[in-house]
Each structure stands twice: as C-alpha cells, then as structure tokens.
Tab-separated table of C-alpha atoms (C1' of nucleotides) in Angstrom:
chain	number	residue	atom	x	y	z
A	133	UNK	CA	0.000	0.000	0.000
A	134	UNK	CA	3.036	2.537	0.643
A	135	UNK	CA	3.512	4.317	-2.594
A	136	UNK	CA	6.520	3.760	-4.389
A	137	UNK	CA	8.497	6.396	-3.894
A	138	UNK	CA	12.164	7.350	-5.130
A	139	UNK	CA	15.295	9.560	-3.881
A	140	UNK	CA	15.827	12.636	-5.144
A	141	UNK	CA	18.952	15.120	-4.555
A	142	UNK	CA	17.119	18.366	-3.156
A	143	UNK	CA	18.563	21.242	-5.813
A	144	UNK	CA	20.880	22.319	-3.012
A	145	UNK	CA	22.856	18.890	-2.933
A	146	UNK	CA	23.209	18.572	-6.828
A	147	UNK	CA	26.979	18.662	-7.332
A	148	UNK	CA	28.806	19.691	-10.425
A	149	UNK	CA	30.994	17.114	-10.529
A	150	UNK	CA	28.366	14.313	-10.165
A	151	UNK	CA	26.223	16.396	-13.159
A	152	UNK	CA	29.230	15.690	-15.346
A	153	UNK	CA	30.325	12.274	-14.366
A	154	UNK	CA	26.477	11.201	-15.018
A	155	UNK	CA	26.763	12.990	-18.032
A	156	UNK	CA	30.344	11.400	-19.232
A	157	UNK	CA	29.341	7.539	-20.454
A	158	UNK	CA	27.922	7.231	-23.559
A	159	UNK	CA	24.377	5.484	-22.467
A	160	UNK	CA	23.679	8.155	-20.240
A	161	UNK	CA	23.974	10.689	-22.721
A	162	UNK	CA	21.936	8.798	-25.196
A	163	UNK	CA	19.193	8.746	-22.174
A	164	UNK	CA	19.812	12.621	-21.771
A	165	UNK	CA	19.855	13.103	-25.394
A	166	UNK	CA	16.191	11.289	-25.510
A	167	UNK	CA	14.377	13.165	-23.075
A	168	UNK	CA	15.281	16.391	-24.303
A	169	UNK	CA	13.336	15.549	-26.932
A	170	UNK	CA	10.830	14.029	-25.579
A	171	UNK	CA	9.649	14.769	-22.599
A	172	UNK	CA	8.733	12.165	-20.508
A	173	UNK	CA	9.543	8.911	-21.178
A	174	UNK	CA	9.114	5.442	-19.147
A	175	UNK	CA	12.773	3.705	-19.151
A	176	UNK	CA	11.623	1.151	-21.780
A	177	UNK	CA	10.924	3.560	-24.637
A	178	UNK	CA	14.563	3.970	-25.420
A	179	UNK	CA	16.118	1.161	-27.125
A	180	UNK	CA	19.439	1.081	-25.333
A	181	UNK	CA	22.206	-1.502	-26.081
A	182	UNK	CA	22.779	-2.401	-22.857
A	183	UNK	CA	20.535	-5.523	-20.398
A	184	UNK	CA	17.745	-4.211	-18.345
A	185	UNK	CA	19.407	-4.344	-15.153
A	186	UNK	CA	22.031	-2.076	-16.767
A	187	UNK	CA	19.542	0.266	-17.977
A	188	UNK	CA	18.955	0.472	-14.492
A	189	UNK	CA	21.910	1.145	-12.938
A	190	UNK	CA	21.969	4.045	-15.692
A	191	UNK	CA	18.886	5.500	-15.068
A	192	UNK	CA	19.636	5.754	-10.860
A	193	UNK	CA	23.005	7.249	-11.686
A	194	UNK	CA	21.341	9.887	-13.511
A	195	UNK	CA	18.660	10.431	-10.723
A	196	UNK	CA	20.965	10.383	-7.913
A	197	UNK	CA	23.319	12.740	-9.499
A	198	UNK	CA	20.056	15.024	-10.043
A	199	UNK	CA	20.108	15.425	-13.647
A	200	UNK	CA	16.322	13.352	-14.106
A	201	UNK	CA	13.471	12.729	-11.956
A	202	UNK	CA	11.222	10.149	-11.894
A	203	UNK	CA	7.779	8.960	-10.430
A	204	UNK	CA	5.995	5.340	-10.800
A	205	UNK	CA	3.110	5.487	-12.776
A	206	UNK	CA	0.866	2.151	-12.694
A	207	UNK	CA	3.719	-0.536	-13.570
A	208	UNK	CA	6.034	1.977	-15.333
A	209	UNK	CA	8.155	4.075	-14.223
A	210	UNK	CA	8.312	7.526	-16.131
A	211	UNK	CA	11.577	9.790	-16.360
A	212	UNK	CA	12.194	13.572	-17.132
A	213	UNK	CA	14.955	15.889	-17.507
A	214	UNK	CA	15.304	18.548	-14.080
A	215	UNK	CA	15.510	21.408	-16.484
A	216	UNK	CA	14.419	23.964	-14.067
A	217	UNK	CA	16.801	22.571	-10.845
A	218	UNK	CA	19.607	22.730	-13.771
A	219	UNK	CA	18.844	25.826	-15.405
A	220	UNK	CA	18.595	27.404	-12.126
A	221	UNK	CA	22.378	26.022	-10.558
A	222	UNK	CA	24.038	25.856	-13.976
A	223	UNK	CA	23.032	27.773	-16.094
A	224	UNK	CA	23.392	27.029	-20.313
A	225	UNK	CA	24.850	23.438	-19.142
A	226	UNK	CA	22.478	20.907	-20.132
A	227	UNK	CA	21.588	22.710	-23.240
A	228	UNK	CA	25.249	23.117	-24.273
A	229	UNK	CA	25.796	19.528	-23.473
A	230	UNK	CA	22.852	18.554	-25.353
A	231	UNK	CA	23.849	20.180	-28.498
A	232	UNK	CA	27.391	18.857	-28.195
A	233	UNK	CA	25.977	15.254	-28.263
A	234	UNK	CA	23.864	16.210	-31.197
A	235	UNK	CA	26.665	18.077	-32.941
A	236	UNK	CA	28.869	14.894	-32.155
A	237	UNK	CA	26.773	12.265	-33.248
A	238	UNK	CA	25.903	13.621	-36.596
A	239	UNK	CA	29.351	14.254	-37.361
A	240	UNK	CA	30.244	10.328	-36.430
A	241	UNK	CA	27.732	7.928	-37.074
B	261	UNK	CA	68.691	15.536	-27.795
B	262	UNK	CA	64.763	14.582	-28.924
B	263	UNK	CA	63.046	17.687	-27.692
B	264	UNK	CA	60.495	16.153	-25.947
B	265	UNK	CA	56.843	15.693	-26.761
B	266	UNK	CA	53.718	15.387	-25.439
B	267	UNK	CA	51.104	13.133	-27.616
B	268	UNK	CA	47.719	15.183	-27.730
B	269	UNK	CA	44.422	13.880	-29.829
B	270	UNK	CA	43.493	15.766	-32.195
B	271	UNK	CA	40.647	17.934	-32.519
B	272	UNK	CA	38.310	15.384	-34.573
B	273	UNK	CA	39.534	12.856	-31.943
B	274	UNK	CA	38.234	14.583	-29.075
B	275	UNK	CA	35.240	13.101	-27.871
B	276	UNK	CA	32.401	14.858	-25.700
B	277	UNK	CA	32.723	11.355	-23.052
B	278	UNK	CA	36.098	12.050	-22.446
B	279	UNK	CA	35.859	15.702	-22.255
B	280	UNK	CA	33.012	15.342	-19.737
B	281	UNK	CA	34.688	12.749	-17.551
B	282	UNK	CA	37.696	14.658	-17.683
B	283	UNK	CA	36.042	17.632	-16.130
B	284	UNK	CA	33.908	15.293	-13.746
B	285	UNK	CA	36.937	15.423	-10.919
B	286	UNK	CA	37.433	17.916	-8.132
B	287	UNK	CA	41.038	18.085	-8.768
B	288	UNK	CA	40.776	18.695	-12.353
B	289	UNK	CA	37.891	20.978	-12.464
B	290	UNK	CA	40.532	22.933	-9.909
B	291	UNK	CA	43.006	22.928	-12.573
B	292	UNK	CA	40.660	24.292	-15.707
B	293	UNK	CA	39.042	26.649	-13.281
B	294	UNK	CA	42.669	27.926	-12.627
B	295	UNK	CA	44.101	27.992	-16.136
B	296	UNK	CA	40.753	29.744	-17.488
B	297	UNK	CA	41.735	32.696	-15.539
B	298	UNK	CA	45.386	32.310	-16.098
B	299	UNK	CA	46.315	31.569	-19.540
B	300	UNK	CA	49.643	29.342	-19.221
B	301	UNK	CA	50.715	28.024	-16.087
B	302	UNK	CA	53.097	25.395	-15.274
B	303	UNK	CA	51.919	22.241	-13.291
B	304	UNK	CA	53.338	23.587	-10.270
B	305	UNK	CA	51.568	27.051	-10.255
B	306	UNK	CA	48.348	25.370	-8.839
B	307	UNK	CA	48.276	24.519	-5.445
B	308	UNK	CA	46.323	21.332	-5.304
B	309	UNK	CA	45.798	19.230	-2.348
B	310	UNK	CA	47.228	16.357	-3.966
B	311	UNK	CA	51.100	14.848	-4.040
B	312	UNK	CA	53.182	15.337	-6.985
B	313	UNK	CA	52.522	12.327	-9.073
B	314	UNK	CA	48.935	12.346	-8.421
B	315	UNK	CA	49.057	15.461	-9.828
B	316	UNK	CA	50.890	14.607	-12.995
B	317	UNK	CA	48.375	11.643	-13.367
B	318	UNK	CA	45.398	14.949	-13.594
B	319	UNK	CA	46.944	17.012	-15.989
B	320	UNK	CA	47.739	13.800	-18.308
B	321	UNK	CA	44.216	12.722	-18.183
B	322	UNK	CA	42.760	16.317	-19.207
B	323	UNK	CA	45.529	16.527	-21.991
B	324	UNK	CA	44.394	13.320	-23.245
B	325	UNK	CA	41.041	14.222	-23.129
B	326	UNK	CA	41.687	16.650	-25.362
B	327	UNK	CA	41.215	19.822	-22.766
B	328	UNK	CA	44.245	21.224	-22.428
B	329	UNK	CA	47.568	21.234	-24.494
B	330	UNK	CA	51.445	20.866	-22.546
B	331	UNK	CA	54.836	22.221	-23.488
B	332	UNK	CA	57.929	21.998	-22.135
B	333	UNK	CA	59.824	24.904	-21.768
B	334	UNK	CA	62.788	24.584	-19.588
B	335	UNK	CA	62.080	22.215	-16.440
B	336	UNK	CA	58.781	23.158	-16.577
B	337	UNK	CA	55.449	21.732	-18.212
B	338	UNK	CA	53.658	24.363	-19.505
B	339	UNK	CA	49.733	23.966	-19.445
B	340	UNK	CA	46.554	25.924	-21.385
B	341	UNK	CA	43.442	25.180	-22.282
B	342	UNK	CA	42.272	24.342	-25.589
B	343	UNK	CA	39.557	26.675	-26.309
B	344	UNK	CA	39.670	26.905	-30.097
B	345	UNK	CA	39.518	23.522	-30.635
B	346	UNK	CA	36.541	22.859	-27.580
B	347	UNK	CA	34.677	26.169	-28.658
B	348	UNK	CA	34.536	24.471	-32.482
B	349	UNK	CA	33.208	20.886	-31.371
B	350	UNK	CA	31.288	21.629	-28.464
B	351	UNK	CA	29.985	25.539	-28.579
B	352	UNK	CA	29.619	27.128	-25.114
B	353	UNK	CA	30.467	23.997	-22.909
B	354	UNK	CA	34.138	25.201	-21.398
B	355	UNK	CA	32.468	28.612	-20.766
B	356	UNK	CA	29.628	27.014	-19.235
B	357	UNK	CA	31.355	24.447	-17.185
B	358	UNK	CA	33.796	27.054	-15.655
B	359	UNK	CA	30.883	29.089	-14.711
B	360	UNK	CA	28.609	26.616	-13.330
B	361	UNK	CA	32.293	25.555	-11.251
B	362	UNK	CA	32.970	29.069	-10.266
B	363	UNK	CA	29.236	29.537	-9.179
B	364	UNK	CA	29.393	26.410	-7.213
B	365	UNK	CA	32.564	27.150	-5.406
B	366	UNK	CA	30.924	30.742	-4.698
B	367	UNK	CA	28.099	29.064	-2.939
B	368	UNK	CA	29.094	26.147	-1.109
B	369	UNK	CA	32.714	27.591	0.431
C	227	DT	C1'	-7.054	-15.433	-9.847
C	228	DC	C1'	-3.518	-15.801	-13.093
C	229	DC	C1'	-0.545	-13.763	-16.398
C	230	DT	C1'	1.984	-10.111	-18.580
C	231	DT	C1'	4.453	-5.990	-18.325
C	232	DT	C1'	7.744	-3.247	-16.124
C	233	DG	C1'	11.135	-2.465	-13.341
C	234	DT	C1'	14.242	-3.843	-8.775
C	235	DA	C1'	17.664	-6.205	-5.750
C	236	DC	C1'	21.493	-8.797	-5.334
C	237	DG	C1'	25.769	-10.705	-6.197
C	238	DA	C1'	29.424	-11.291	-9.284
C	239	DC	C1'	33.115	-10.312	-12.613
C	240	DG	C1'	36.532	-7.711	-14.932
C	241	DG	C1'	38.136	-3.342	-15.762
C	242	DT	C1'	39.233	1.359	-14.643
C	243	DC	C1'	40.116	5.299	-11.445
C	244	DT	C1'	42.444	7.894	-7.816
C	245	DT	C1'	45.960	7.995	-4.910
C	246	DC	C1'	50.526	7.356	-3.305
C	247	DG	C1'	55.733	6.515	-2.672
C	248	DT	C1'	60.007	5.728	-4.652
C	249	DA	C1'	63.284	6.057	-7.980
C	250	DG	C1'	64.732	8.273	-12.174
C	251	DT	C1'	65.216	11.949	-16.019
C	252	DT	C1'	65.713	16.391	-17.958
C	253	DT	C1'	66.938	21.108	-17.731
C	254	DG	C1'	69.165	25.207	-16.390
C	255	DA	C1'	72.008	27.586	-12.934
C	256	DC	C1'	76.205	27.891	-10.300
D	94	DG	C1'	80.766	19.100	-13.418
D	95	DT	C1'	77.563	19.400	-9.798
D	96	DC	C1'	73.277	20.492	-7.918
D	97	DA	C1'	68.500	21.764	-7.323
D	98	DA	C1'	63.997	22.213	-9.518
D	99	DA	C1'	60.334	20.240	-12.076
D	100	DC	C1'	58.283	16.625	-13.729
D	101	DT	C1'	57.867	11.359	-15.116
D	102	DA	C1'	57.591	6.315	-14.859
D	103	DC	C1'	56.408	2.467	-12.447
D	104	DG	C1'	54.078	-0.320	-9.496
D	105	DA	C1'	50.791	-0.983	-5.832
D	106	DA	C1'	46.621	-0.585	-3.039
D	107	DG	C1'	41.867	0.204	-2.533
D	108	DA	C1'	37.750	2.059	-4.273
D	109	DC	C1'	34.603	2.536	-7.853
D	110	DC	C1'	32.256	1.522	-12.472
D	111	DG	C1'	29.733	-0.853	-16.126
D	112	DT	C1'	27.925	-5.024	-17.240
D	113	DC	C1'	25.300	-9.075	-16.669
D	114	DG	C1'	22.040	-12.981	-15.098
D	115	DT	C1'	18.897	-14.561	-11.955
D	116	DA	C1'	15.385	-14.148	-8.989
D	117	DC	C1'	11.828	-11.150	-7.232
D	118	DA	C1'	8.017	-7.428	-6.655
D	119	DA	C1'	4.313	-4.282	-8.059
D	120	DA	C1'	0.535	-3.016	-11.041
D	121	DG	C1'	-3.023	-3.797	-14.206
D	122	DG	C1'	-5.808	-6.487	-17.487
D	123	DA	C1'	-8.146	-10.978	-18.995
DNA sequence: TCCTTTGTACGACGGTCTTCGTAGTTTGAC
DNA sequence: GTCAAACTACGAAGACCGTCGTACAAAGGA
C-alpha cells in the first residue's frame, strides 16, 4: 500500500561534478539526449544496447546525481529531464551539453 | 637531444565522453578553473591538495582528453586550455562548465 | 485469480580510477 | 661538473564503475 516512492537530490545537494560524471558515459547521454526531446519517457521507450538491469543502474546514476526525476506510474516508471533545478544552478549546461551530443553524433555515425 | 613531446588527440579525436569525464573530478575541475583565468601556467603554479605524481596523473588525463595542451619549456610543463579547438566541437560547454564551477565554489565555500 | 508488463535487488566479474611513494630523467644555474 | 627544480615512470593498493544474469516485486488487465 506505501507508494513507491524514489530519492531525489534536493537542488541544493546537486553537485557539479556528479552532473558531469552522469553525463560522461555514452548510455547516459543517449538517455539525456532522448528526453530532451521528448519529454517524458518510461525507461523502456529507449532502445538502449545495454541488459535491463544495466539500464537500471543508468537511469539511478542519472537520478541520484540530479540530472532526471522520476515517479511510478501504474507498472512503469516515467523519467524527465530537471531542467528547471539545472537551469537554475548551472546555467546554459544541459543545453550546451545537449547540443554537443547532437553536434557529435551527426558528425560520427 | 629529442626535444620532448607530449602526444595530444586531435581535434576530430576529441570526444564529448572524455571531455566530460575529464572535467567530472574535483582536482581537475581545480586545474581548468585555474588555467581559465590564467592563460599558461606550469603544473606547479596550482596549489592542489594532492602529491606530486597524483598530480601529474590529472593534468595527463585532461591533456588526453583533449582539454588542455602541454609544453615543455625549460624544467617546466607548460599547461593551457584548448579553447579553439573545444569552442569548435562543443559551442559554449568550457564557458559554461567554468561558470557553473565558479558559481558552485561561490556558494558552497 | 492468473498472467503479462515493467522495473528492482542482489551478487558477481573484470576493468578502470584515484591515490601514493620511490626512484629516475631532464633542464638550467652555479 | 655538480646540484637543485620540475616533472615522469612504475608499481601498488583500494575504491569505484559498467555489465550481466537470476530471482523477485508491483501493477493492471483478462
């Protein structure tokens, strides 16, 4: 009966560092790279290379680090970029980042 | 008699992983944060909390990573950022990164 | 109720990272 | 030629990372 509930870094305790080591392996940017086009996504609408479990792991390093957030909702669980925490703290970084995957991957595909 | 060298990828080798884990360290995000406001420095300009080799083993991983570029001159390593070559692949990131580090040192001291 | 879908927990494995000390090299100054 | 300064190379220790398979849990539909 407890909701499912999951840890979030409060925008104070997001750290620079972590942002950028989350951001710095190429599945995680791929996940990045998705929901800033998309939205909100459950974990299972990317098609990642990697086993579920690992898609896992991936997805928690990105939430602990405070770069997505993510609620349950029925037996999925949904995911979204924290624009507005990131925006506010570091200002131009996702965006820049974003761009320089897109920029990267359509010069080597 | 070899004057020495220093291997450094070039700029289509750089890739936005690398660059991001590179910059994903205290220590090193010390170091860019330093030579952005300094121009050239030599290894031992910066006083990081870390021994001597340790901080060898840094600067080698952010000049392989394509961030900054070493000379020698004399006894000393001379280090800079790359910023023409990281302003052409990845618009905006070094400026954003060093500010989003400065801004972060400014608030949690 | 049973089954499917979706995701988790756990343990494991191999590889990489950060850190260090010690010993060595290169350079320029005396 | 000798010496100090600056950095490197090497190896080691311990932590951490990415990956996986297996077994499990929660939610919703038939």
């Amino acid at each position: 009966m407890t909701p499912r509930t999951l840890d979030h870094p409060d925008r104070s305790e997001i750290r620079l560092e972590d942002v950028l080591h989350a951001l710095s392996d190429p599945v995680r940017l791929q996940v990045v790279g998705y929901l800033a086009g998309s939205g909100e996504s459950s974990c299972s609408a990317i098609d990642l290379a990697v086993s579920k479990s690992t898609t896992t792991h991936h997805f928690r390093v990105l939430r602990e680090a405070g770069v997505i957030r993510q609620v349950y909702r029925g037996t999925a669980k949904m995911s979204s970029l924290r624009r507005e925490d990131l925006d506010a703290l570091f200002p131009g970084l996702l965006d820049t980042v974003i761009r320089a995957y897109d920029t990267q991957r359509a010069a080597t595909p």
